[in-house]
Short mmCIF file of C-alpha atoms in Angstrom, two decimals:
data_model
loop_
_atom_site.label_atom_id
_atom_site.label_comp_id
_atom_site.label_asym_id
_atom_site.label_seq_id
_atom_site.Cartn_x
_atom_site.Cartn_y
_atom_site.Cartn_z
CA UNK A 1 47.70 78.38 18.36
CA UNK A 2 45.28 76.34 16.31
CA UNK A 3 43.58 77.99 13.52
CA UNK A 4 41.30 81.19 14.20
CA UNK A 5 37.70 79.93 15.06
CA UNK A 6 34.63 82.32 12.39
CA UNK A 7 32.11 83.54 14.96
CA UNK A 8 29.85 82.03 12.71
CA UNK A 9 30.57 78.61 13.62
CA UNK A 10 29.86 79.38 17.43
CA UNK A 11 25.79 78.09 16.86
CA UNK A 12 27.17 74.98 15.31
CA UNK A 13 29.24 74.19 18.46
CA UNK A 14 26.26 75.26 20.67
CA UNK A 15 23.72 73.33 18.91
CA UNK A 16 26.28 70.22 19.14
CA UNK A 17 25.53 70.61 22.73
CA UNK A 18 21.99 70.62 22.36
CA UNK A 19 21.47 67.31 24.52
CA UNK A 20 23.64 68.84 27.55
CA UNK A 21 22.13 72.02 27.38
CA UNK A 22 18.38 70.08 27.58
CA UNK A 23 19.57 68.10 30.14
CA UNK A 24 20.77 70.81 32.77
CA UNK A 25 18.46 73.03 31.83
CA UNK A 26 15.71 70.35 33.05
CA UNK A 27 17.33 69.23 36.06
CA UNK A 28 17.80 73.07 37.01
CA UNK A 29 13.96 73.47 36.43
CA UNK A 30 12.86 69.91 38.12
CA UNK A 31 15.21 71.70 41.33
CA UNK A 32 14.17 75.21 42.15
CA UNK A 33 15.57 76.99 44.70
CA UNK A 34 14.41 80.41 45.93
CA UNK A 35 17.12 83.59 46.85
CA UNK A 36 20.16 83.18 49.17
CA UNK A 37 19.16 79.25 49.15
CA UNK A 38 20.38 78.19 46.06
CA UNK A 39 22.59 75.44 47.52
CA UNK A 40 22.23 72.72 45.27
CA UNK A 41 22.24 75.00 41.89
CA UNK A 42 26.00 76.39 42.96
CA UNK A 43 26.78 72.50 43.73
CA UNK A 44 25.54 71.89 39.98
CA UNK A 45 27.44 75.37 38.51
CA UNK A 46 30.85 74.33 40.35
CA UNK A 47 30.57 70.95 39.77
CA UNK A 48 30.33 71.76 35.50
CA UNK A 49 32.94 74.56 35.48
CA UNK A 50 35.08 71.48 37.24
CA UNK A 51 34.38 69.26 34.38
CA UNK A 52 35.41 72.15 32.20
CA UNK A 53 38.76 73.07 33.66
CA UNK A 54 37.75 76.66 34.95
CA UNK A 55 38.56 78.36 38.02
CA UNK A 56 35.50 79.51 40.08
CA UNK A 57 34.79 80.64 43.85
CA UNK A 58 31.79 81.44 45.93
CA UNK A 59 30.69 85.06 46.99
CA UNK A 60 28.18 85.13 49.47
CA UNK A 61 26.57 82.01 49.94
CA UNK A 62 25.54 80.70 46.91
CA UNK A 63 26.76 83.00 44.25
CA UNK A 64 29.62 81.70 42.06
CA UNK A 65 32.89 83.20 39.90
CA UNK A 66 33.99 81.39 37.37
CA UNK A 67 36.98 82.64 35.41
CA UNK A 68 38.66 81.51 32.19
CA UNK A 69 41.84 83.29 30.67
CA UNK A 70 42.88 83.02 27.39
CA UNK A 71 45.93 81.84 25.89
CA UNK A 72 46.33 83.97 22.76
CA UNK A 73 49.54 85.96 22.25
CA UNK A 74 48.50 89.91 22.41
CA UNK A 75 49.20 93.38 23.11
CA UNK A 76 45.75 93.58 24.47
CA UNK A 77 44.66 92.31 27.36
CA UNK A 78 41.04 92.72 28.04
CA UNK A 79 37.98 91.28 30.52
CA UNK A 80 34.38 90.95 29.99
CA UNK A 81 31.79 89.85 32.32
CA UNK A 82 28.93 87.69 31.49
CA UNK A 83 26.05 86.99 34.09
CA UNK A 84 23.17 84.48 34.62
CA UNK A 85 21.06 84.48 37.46
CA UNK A 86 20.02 81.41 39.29
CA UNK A 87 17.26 81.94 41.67
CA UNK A 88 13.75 80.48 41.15
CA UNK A 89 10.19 82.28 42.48
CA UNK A 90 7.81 81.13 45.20
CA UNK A 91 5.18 79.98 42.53
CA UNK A 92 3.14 76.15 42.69
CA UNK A 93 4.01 75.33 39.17
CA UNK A 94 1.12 73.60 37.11
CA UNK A 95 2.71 72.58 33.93
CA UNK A 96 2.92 68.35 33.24
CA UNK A 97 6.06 67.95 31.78
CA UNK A 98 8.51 65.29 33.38
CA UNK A 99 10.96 68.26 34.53
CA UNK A 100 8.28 69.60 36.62
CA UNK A 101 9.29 71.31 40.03
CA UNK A 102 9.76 69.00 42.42
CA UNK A 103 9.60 71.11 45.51
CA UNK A 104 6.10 72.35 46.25
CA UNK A 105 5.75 76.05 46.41
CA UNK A 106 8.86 77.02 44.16
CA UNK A 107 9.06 77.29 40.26
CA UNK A 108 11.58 78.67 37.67
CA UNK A 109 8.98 80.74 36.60
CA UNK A 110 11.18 83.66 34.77
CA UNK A 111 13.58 81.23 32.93
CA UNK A 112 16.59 81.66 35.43
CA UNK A 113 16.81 77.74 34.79
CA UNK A 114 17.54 79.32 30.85
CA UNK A 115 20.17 81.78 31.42
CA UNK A 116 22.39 79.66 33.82
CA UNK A 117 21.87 76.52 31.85
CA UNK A 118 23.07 79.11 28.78
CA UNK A 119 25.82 80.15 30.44
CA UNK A 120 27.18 77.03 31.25
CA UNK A 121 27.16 76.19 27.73
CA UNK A 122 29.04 79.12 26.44
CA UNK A 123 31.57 78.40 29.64
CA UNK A 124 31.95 74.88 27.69
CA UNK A 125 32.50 76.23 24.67
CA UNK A 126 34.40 79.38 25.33
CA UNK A 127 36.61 76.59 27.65
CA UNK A 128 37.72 75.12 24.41
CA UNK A 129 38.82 78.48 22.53
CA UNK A 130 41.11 79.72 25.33
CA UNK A 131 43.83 79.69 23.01
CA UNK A 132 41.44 82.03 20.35
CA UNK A 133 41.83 85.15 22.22
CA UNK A 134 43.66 86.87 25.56
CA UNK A 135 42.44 88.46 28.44
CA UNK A 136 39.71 87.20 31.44
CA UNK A 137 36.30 86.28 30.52
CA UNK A 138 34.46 86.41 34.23
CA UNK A 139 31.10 84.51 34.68
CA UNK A 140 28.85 85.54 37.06
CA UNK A 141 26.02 83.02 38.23
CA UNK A 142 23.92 85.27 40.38
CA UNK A 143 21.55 84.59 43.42
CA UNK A 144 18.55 86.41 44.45
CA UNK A 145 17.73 88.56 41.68
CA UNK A 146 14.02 88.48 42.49
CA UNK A 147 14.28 90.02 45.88
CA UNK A 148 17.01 92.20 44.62
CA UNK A 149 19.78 91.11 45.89
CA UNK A 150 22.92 88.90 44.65
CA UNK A 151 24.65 91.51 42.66
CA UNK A 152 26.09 93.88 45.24
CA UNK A 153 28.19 91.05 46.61
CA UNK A 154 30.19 90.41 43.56
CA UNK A 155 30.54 94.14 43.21
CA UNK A 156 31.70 94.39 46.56
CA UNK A 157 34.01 91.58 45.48
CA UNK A 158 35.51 93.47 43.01
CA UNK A 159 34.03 91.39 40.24
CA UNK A 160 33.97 94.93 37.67
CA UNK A 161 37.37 95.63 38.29
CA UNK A 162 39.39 95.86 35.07
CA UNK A 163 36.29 94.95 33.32
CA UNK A 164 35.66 96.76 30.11
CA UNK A 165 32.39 95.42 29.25
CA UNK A 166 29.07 93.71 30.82
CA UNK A 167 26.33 91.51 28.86
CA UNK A 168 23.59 89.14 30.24
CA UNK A 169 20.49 88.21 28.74
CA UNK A 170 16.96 87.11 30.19
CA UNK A 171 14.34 84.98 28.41
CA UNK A 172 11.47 87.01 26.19
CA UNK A 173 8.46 84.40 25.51
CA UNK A 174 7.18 88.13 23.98
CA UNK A 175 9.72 87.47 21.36
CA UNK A 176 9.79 84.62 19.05
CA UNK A 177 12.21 81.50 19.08
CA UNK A 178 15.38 82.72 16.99
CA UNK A 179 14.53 86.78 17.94
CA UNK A 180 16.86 88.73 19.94
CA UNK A 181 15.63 91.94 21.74
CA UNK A 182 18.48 94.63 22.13
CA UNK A 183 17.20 98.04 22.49
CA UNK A 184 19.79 100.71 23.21
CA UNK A 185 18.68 102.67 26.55
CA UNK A 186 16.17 102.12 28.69
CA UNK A 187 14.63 98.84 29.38
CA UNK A 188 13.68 98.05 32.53
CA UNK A 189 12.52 100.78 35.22
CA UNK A 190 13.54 101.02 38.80
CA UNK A 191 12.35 99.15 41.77
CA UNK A 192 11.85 99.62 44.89
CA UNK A 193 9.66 97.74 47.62
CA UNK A 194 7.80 99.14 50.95
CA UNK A 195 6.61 97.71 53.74
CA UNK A 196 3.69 100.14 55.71
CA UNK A 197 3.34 98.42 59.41
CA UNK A 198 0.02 100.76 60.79
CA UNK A 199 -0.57 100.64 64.17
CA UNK A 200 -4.51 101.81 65.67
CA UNK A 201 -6.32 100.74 69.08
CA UNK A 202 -9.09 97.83 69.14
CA UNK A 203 -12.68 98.07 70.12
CA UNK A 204 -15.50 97.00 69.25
CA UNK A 205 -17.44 97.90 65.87
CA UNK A 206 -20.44 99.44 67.66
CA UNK A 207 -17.89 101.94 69.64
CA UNK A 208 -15.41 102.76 66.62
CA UNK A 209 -14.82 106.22 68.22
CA UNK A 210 -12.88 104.07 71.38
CA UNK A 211 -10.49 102.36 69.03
CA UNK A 212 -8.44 103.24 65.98
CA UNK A 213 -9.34 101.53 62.96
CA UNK A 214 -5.75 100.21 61.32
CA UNK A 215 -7.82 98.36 58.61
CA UNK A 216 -9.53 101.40 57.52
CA UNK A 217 -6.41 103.42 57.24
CA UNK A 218 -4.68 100.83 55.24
CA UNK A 219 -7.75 100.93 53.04
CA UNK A 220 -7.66 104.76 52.69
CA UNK A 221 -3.79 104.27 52.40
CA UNK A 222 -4.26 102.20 49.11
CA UNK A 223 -6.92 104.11 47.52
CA UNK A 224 -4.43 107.80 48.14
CA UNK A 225 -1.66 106.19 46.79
CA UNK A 226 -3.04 105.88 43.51
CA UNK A 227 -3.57 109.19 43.57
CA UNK A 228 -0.58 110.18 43.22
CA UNK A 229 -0.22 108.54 39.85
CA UNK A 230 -3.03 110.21 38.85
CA UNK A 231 -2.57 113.92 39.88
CA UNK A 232 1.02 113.80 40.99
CA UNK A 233 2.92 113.15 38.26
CA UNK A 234 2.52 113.57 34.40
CA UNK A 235 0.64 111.08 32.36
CA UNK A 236 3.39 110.76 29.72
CA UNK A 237 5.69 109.44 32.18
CA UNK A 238 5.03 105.40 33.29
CA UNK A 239 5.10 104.92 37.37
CA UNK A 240 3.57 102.37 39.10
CA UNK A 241 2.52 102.29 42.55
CA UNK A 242 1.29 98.92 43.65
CA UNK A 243 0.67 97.43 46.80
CA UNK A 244 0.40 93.68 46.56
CA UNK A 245 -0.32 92.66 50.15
CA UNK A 246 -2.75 93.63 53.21
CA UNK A 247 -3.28 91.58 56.34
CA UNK A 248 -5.15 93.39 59.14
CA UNK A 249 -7.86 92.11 61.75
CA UNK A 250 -8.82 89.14 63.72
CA UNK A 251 -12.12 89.02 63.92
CA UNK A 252 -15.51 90.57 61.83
CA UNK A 253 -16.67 92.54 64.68
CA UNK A 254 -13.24 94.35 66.56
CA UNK A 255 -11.34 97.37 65.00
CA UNK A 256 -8.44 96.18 63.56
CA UNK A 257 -5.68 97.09 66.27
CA UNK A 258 -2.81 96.37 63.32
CA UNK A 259 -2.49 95.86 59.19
CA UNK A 260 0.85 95.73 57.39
CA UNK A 261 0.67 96.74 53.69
CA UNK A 262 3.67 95.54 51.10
CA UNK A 263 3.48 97.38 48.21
CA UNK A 264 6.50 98.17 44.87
CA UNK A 265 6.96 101.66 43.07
CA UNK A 266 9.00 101.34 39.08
CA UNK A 267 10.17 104.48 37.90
CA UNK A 268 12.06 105.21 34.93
CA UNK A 269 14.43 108.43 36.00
CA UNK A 270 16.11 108.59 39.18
CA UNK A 271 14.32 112.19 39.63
CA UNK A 272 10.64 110.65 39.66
CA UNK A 273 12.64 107.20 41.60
CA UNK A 274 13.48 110.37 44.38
CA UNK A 275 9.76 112.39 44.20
CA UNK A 276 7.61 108.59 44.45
CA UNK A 277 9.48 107.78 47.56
CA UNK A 278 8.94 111.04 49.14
CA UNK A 279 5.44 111.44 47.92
CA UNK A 280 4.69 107.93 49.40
CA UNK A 281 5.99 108.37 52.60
CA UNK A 282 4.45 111.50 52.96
CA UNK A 283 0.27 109.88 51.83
CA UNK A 284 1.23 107.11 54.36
CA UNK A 285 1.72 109.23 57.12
CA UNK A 286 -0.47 112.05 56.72
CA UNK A 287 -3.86 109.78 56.13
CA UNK A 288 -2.46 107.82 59.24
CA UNK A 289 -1.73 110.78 61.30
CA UNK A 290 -5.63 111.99 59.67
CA UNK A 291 -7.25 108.63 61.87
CA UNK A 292 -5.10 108.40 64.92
CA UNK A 293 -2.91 105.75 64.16
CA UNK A 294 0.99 105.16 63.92
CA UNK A 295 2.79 103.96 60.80
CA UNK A 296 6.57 103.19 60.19
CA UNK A 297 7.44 102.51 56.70
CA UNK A 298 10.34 100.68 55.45
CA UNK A 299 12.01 100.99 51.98
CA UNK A 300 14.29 98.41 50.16
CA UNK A 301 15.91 99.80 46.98
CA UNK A 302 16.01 96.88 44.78
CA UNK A 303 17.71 98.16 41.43
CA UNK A 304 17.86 101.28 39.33
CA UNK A 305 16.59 101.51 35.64
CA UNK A 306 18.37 99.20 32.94
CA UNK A 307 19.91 101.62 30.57
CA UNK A 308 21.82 99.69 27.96
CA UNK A 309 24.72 101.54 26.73
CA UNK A 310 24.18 102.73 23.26
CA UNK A 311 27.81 101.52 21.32
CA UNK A 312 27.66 98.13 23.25
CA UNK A 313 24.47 97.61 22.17
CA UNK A 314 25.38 97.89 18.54
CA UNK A 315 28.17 95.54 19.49
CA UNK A 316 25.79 92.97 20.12
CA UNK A 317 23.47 93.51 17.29
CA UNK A 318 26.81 93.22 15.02
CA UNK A 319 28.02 89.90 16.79
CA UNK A 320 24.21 88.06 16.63
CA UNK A 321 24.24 89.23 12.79
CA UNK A 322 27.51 87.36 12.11
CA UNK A 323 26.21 84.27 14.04
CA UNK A 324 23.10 83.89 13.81
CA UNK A 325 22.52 85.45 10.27
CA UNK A 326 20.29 89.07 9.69
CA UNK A 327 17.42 89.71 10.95
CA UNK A 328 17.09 88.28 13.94
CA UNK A 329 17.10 90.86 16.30
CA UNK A 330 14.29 93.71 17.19
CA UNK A 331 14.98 96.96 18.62
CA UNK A 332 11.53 97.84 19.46
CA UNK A 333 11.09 95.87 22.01
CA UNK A 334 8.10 97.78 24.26
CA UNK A 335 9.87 99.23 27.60
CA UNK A 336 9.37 97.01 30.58
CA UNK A 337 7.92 98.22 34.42
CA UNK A 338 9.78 94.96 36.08
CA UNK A 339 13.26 95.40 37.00
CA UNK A 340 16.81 93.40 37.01
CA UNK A 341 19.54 94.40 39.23
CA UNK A 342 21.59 93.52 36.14
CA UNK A 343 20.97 97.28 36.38
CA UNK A 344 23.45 97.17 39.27
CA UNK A 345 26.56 95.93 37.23
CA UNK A 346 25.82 98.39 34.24
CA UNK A 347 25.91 101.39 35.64
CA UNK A 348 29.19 102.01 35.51
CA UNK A 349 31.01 99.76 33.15
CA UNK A 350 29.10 100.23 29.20
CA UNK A 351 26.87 96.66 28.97
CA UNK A 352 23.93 95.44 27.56
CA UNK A 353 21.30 92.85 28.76
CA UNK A 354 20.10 91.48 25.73
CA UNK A 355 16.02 89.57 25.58
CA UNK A 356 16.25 85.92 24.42
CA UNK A 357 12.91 85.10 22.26
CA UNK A 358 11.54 81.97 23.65
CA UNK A 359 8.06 81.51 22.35
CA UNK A 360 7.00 79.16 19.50
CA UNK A 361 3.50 79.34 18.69
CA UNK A 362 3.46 75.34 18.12
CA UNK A 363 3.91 74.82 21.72
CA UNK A 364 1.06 76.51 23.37
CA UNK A 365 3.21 76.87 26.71
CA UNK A 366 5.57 78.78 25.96
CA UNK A 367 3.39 81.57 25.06
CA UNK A 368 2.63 82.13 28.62
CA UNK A 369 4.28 85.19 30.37
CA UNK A 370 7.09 85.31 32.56
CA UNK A 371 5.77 84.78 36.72
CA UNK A 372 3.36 82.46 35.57
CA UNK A 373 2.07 79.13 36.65
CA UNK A 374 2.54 77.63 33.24
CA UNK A 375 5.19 79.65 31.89
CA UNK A 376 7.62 77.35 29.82
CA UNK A 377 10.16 77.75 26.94
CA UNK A 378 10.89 76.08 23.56
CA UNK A 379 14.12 74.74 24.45
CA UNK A 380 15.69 75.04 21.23
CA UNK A 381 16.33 78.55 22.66
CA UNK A 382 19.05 77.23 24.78
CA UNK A 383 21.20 76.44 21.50
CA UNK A 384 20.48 80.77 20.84
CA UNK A 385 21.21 81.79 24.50
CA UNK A 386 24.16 79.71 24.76
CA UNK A 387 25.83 80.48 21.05
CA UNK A 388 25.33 84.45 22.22
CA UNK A 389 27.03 84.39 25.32
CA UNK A 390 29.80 82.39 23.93
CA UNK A 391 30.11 84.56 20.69
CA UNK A 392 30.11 88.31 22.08
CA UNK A 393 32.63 87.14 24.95
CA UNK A 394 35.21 85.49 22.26
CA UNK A 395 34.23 88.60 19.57
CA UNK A 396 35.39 91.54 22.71
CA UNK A 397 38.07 89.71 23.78
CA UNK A 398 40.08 88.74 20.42
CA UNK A 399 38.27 91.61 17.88
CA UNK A 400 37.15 94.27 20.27
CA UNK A 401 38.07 97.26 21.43
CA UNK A 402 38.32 99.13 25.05
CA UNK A 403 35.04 101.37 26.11
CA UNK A 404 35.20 105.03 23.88
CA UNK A 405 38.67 103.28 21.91
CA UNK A 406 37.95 103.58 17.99
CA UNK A 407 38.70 100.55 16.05
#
């Protein structure tokens, strides 16, 4: 065994790999691809943990394992999980940088581009060190986070078993370049998405008492369900109840004999997650029942609340201290209403998902928010997302200790 790499050296070897990391990061940006389509990115991600000797396979379609086991002498034989995901957003990116998308209509527009590129550096790095500690580091490059799916197949896969502790981190152009965000507990709220399809009877607008107006009700429908924010729960408690799409009608003067309505609820307990759904369902078909029309509503659960656990937390904080130096982490980090079906994996193995700052007030785009048209990052932030991977893996598997063990 060669002699025992200091944590603190891991952002020396990541920042070594500054040009790579640049590199893939662009060509993952200039080549979006939205969920359960990511053909081309798992090409990329198989095709680098080749070139670093690492196992991998697919689950699903486009979601792939990679696994490296150390080669350290121990007692203890441990596994951690770390996970990027890898799907892009349908959004017509305006920035003019040569790394632009180059398929209309899509855009890594939440810095998935970031976390896989990151990820494949710490797999090149962490690739070198096998002999620095024992045990299974597993690397999960997700698909389709933003329509909530991805993570149940590796779950189903039996990606958590034996797996003793779960980190993954998402870009933060909140946070400054060099600032980590890990706040024990909650995060990120719930999700959930519903689709209203109302169904009324056509006439004409000078005889609205022949028909059944299905525009109208989907009006009234979005108007009541903000009541229910309002007077239905308490005012100390964030929910959100938005509805983000309407189509209804064919022409200005005929009742509109259809509308569909898409709409998402966030939550942050799994008793208000329980009381929004009901309390939805029950607005939508009362006002609908109210007009003479006929409604089915469809839910898809996308991801429970992000609770980091408390003691891995503090792991992390510990491990970006040693690398990266004090002082460059926040804890008050302002809860978020989007979700992650990181969530997913967390819930029962102890994880964090750590917030990568990203932002540097010199370059103007990287200010904007995540979702955006112009959202970009600084990409020196690579060198940070990469080292922290890298460095909490190797710290857990040759310093750390199993979930509730004292050291």
């Amino acid at each position: 065994m060669g002699e025992k790499i200091e944590l603190s050296k891991i952002k020396e070897l990541s920042a070594s790999d500054y040009d790579y990391l640049v590199k893939l990061r662009r060509d993952l940006h200039a080549h979006p691809e939205l969920g359960l389509n990511e053909f081309r990115t798992a090409e990329l991600i198989e095709h680098e943990l080749d070139s670093f000797g690492i196992d991998y396979k697919r689950i699903g379609k486009t979601g792939v394992l990679g696994i490296i086991r150390g080669t350290s002498a121990s007692a203890k034989s441990l596994s951690v999980l770390l996970r990027a995901d890898i799907d892009a957003l349908p959004v017509q990116e305006q920035n003019d940088v040569p790394y632009r998308s180059q398929t209309d209509g899509v855009m890594h527009a939440c810095g998935h581009d970031v976390h896989t590129a990151s990820l494949l550096g710490a797999a090149k790095i962490l690739s070198s060190l096998k002999n620095q500690f024992t045990g299974e580091i597993r690397l999960v490059f997700q698909p389709a986070e933003e329509i909530g799916k991805g993570a149940g197949d590796f779950i189903s896969a039996g990606v958590l078993e034996g797996v003793s502790r779960v980190f993954g981190l998402h870009t933060a152009p909140d946070l400054p370049l060099g600032t980590v965000g890990v706040k024990p507990a909650l995060n990120n709220a719930a999700v959930d998405q519903f689709k209203i399809h109302v169904k009324g009877k056509s006439s004409h607008v000078s005889a609205p008492q022949l028909g059944v107006d299905a525009l109208y009700i989907a009006s009234q429908i979005v108007v009541a369900l903000q009541a229910i924010v309002t007077r239905r729960t308490s005012p100390v408690e964030p929910v959100i109840i938005g509805v983000g799409k309407l189509n209804a009608g064919t022409t200005y003067n005929a009742l509109a004999e259809s509308a569909e309505l898409e709409g998402t609820t966030r939550t942050i307990s799994n008793e208000s997650r329980g009381f929004i759904k009901q309390q939805v369902t029950n607005v939508v078909q009362q006002i609908t029942a109210l007009y003479g029309g006929k409604v089915q509503i469809e839910w898809d659960e996308f991801c429970p609340v992000v609770y980091n656990d408390v003691a891995v937390t503090e792991e992390v904080k510990d491990v970006i201290d040693r690398v990266f130096g004090e002082g460059h982490t926040t804890r008050d980090r302002a809860l978020s209403l989007g979700g992650d079906n990181f969530a997913d994996f967390i819930q029962t193995v102890p994880g964090t998902y750590a917030y990568l700052g990203t932002s540097n007030e010199k370059k103007r785009g990287t200010l904007n928010p995540v979702h955006s048209v112009n959202f970009d990052v600084d990409e020196d932030s690579l060198i940070y997302g990469s080292a922290l991977y890298a460095s909490y893996a190797l710290w857990f598997l040759s310093e750390g200790t199993y979930a509730g063990e004292k050291k």
